[in-house]
Backbone as CSV, one residue per row, in Angstrom:
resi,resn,N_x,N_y,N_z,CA_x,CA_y,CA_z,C_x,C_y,C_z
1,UNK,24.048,84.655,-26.223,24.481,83.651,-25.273,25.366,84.349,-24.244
2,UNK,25.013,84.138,-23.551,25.589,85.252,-21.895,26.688,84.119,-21.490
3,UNK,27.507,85.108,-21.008,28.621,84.998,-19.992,29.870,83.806,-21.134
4,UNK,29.578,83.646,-21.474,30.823,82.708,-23.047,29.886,82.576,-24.395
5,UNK,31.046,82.574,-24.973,30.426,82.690,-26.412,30.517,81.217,-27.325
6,UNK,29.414,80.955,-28.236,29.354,79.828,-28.582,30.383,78.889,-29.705
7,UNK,31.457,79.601,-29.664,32.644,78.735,-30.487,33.247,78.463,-28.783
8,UNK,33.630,79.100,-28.140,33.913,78.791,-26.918,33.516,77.801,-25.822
9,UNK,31.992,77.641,-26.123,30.976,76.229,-25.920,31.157,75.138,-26.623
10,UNK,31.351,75.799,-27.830,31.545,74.071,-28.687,33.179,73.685,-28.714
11,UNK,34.039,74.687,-28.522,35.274,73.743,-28.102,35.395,73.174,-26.740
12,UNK,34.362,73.475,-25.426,34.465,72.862,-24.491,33.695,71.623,-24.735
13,UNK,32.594,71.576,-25.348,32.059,70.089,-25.533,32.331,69.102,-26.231
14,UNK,33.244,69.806,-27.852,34.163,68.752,-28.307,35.208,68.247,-27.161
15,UNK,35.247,68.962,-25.988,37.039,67.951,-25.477,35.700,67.252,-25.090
16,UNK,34.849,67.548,-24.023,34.219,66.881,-23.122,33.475,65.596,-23.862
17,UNK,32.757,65.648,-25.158,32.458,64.526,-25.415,34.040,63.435,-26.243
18,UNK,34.768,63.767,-26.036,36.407,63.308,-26.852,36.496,62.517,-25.276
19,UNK,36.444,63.221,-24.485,36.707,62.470,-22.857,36.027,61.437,-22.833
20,UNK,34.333,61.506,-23.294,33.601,60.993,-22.665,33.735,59.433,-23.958
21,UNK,34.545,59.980,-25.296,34.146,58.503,-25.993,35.814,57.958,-25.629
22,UNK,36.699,58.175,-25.375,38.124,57.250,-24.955,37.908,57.044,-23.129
23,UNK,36.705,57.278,-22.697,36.486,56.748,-21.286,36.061,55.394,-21.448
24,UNK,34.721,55.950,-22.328,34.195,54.103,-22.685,35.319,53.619,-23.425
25,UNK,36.122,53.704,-24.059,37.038,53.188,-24.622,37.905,52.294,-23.739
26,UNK,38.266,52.599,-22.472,39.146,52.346,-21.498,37.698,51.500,-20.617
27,UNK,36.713,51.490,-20.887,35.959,50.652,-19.827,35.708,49.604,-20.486
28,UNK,35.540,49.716,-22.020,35.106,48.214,-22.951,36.739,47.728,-22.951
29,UNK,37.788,47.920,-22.775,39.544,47.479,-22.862,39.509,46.934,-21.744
30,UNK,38.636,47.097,-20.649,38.843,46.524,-19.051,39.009,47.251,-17.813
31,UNK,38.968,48.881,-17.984,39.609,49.489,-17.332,38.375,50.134,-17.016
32,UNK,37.128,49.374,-15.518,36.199,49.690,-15.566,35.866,50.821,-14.645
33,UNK,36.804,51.261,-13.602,37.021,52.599,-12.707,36.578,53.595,-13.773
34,UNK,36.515,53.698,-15.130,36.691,54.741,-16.333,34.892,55.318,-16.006
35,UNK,33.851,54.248,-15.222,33.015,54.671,-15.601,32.866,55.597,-14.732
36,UNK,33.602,56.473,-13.850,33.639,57.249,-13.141,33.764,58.891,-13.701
37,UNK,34.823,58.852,-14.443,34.904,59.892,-15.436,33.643,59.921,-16.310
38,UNK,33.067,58.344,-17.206,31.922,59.229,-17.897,30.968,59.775,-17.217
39,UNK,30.507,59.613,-15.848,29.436,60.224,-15.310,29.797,61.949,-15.076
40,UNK,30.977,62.199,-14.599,31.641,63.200,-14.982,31.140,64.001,-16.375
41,UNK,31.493,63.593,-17.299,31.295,64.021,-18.573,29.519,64.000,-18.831
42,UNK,29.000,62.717,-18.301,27.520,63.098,-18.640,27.335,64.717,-18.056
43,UNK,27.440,64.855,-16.514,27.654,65.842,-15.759,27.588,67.323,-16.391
44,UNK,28.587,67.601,-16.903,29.137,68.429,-17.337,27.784,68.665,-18.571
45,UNK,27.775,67.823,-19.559,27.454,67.824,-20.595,25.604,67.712,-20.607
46,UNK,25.038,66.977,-19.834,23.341,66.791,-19.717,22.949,67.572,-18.399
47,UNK,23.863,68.001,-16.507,22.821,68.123,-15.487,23.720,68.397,-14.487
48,UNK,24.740,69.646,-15.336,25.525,70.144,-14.250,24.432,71.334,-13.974
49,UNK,25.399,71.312,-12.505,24.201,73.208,-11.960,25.488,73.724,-11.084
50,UNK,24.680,74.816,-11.027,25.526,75.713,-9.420,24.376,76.311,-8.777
51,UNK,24.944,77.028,-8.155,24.014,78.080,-7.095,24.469,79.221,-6.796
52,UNK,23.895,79.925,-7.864,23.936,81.483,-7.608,22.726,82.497,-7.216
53,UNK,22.903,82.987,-6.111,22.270,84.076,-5.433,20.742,83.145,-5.218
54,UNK,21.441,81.952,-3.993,20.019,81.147,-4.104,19.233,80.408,-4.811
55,UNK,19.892,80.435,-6.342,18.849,79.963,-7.180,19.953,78.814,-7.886
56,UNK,19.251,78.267,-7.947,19.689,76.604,-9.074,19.919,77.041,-10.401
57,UNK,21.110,77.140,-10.677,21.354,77.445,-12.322,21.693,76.369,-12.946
58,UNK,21.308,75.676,-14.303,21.696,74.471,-15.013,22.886,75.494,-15.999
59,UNK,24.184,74.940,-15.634,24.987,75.357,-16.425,25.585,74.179,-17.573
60,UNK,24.916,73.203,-17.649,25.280,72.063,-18.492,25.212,72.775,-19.961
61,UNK,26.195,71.716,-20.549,26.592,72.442,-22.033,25.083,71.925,-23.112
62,UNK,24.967,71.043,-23.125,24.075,70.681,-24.042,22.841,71.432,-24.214
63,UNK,21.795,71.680,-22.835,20.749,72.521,-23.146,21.401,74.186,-23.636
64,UNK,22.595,74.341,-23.253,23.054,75.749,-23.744,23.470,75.834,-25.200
65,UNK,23.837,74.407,-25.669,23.791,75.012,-27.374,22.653,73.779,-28.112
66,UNK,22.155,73.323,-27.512,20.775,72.972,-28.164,19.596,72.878,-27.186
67,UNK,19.126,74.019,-26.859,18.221,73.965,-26.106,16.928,73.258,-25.915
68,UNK,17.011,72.444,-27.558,15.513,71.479,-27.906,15.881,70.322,-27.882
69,UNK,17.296,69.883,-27.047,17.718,68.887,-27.459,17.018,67.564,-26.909
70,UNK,16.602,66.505,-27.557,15.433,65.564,-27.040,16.100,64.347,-27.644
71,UNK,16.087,63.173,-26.839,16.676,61.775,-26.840,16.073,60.940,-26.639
72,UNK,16.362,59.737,-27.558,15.282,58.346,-27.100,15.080,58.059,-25.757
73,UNK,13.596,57.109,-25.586,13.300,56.939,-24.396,14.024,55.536,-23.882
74,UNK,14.257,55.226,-22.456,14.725,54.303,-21.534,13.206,53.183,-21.788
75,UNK,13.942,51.717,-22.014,12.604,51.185,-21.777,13.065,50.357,-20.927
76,UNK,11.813,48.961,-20.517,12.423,48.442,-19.525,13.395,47.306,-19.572
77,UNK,13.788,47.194,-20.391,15.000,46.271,-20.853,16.789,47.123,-20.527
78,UNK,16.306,47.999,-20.227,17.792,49.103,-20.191,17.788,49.480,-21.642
79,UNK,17.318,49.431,-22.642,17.819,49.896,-23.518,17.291,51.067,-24.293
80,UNK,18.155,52.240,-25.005,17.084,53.295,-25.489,16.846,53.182,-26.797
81,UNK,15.480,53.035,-26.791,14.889,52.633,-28.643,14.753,53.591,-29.208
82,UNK,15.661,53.490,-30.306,15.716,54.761,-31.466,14.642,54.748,-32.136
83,UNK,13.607,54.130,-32.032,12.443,53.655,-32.641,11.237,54.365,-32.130
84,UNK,11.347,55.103,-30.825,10.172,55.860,-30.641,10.765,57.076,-30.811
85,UNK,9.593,58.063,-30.318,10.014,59.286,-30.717,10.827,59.538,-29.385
86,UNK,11.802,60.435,-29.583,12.474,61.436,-28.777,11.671,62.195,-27.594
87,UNK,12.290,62.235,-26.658,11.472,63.295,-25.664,12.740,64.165,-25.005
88,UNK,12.109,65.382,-24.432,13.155,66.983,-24.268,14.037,66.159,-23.404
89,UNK,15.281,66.676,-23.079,16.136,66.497,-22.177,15.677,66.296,-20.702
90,UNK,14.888,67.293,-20.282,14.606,67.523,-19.075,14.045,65.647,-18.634
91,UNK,12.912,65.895,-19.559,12.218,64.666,-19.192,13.009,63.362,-19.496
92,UNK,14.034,63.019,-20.522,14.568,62.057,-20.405,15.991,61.719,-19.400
93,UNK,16.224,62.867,-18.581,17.120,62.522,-17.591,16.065,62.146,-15.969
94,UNK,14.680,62.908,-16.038,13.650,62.159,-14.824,13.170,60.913,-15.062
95,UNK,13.697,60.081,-16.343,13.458,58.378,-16.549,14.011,57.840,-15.168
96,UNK,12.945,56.937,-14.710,13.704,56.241,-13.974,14.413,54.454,-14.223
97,UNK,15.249,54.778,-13.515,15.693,53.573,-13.858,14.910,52.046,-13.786
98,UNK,14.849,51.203,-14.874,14.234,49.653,-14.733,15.158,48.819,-13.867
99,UNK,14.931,49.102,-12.451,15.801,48.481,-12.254,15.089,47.565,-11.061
100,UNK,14.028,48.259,-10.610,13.199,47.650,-9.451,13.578,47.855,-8.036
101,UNK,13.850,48.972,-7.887,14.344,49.510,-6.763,13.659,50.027,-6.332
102,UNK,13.435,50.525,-5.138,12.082,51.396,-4.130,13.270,52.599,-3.406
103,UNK,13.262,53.374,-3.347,12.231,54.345,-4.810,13.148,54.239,-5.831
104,UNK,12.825,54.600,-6.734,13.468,54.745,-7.615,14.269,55.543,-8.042
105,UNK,15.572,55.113,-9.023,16.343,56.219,-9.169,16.478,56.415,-10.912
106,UNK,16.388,57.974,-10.861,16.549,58.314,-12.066,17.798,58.410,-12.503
107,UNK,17.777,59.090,-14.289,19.126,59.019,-15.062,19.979,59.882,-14.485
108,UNK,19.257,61.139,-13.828,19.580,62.420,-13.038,20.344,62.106,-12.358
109,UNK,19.773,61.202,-11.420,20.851,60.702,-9.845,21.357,60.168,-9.457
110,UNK,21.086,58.693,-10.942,22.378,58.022,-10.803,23.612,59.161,-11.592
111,UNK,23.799,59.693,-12.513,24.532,60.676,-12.598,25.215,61.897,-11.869
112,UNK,24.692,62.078,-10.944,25.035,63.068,-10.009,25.488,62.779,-8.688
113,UNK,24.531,61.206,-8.196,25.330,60.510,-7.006,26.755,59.923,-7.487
114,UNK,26.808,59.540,-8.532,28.240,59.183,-9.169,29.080,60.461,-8.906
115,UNK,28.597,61.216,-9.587,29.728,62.573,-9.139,29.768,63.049,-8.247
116,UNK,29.214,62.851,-6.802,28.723,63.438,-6.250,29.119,63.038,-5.018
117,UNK,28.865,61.593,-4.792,28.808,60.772,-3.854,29.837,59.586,-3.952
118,UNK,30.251,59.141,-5.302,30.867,57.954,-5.331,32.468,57.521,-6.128
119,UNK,33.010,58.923,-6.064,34.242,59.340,-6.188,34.268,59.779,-8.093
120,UNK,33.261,59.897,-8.399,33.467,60.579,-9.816,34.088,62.128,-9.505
121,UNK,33.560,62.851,-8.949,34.147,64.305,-8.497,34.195,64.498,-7.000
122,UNK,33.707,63.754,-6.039,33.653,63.606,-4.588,33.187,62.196,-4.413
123,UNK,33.927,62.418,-2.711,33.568,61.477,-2.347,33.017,61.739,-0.979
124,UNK,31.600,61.058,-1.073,31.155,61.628,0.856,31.909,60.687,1.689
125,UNK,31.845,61.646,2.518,32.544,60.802,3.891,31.171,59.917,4.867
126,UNK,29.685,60.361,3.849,28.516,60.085,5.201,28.521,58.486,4.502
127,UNK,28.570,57.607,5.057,28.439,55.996,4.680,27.402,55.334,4.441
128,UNK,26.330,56.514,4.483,24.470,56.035,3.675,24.135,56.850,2.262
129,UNK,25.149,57.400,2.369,24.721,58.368,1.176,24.734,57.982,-0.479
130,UNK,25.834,56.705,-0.629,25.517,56.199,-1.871,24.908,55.610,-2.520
131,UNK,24.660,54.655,-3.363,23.610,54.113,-4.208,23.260,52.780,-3.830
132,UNK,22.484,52.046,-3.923,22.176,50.552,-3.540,22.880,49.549,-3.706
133,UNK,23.590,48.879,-2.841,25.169,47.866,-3.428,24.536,47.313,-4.413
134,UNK,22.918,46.983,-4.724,22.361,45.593,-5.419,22.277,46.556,-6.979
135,UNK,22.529,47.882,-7.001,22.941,48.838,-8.431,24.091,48.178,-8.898
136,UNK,24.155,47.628,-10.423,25.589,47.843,-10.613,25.902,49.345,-11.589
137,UNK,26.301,49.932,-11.039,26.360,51.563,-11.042,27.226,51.773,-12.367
138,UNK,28.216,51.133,-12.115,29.554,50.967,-13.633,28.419,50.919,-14.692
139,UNK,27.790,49.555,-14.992,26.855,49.249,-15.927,26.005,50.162,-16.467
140,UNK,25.150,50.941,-15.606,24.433,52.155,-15.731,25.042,52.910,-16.310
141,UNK,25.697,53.429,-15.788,26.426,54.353,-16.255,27.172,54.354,-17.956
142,UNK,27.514,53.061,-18.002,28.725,52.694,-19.196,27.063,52.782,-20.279
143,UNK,26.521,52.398,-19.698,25.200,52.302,-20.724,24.765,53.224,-21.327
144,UNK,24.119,54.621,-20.266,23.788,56.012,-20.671,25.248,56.545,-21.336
145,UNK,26.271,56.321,-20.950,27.319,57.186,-21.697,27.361,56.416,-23.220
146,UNK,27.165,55.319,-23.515,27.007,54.688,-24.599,26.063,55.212,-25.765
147,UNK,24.814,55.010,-25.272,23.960,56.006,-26.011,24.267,57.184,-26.239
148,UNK,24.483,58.413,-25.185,24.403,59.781,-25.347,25.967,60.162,-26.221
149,UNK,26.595,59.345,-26.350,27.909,59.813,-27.060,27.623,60.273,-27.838
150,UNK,27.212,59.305,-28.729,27.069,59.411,-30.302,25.775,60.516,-30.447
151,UNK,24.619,60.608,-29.702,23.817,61.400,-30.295,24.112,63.185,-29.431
152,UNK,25.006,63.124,-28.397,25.396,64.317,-28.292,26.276,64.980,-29.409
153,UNK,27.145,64.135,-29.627,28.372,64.674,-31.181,27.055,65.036,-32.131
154,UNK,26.361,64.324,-32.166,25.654,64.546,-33.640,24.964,66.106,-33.061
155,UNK,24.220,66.119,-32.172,23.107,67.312,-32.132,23.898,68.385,-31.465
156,UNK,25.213,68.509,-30.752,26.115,69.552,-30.483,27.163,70.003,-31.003
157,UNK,27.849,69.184,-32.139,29.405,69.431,-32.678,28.839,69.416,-34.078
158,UNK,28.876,71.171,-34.951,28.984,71.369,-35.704,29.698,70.235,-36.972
159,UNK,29.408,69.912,-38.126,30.431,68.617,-38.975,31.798,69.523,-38.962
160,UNK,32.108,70.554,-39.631,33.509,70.795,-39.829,33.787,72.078,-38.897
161,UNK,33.686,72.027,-37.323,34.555,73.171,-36.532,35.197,71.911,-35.913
């Protein structure tokens, strides 16, 4: 594992998923700005990148210590059924959302326009650039961080480190 080593990975994803379950914590208490931070933490944790020497690097923690890591599918109710099979990461963050929007937006971009665009880690200054007022974006969001909590702890955090 290049450039950090993997006790060093898994103590960054224990804080990051610890963030990501007392965020929802603070959004189910009332304190619904919180869902700003979990997109953050999805971020970090499912579909962060950079750009080095031109090229798109996924530096997100999860495909780096489970690279097979695969999660229930989105159906069209919003909800993810533990009942079908699992599909890879890649493909379950290009789900798009049931939401009936033209075009559509995936798990990807509502995650990344949150951080991106809508004061999770920036905020644009361009006034077309965010998400559809008729999104409720909190909801989305509080939703995917709901699911992925629990099955990121399970398939990334060793039981006793």
């Amino acid at each position: 594992m290049p450039y950090r080593t993997r006790l060093f990975l898994q103590t960054y994803t224990r804080d990051s998923i610890n963030i990501l379950e007392n965020s929802l914590k603070m959004i189910h208490e009332g304190n619904r700005a919180f869902y700003k931070v979990v997109a953050v933490e999805l971020r970090t944790l499912l579909c962060d990148t950079t750009r080095r020497h031109n090229n798109i690097l996924d530096i997100s923690l999860a495909p780096r210590l489970a690279p097979r890591l695969a999660l229930h599918p989105l159906e069209q109710d919003g909800s993810f059924n533990r009942s079908l099979a699992r599909i890879p990461l890649a493909e379950w963050l290009e789900q798009p959302l049931p939401t009936g929007l033209e075009p559509p937006i995936t798990i990807r971009e509502l995650i990344r326009k949150v951080c991106d665009q809508e004061g999770g880690a920036h905020v644009d200054p361009k006034p077309d650039s965010g998400l559809p007022e008729e999104l409720d974006t909190a909801a989305w969001i509080t939703a995917i961080g709901s699911y992925a909590a629990p099955e990121l702890k399970a398939a990334l955090l060793p039981e006793n480190t």
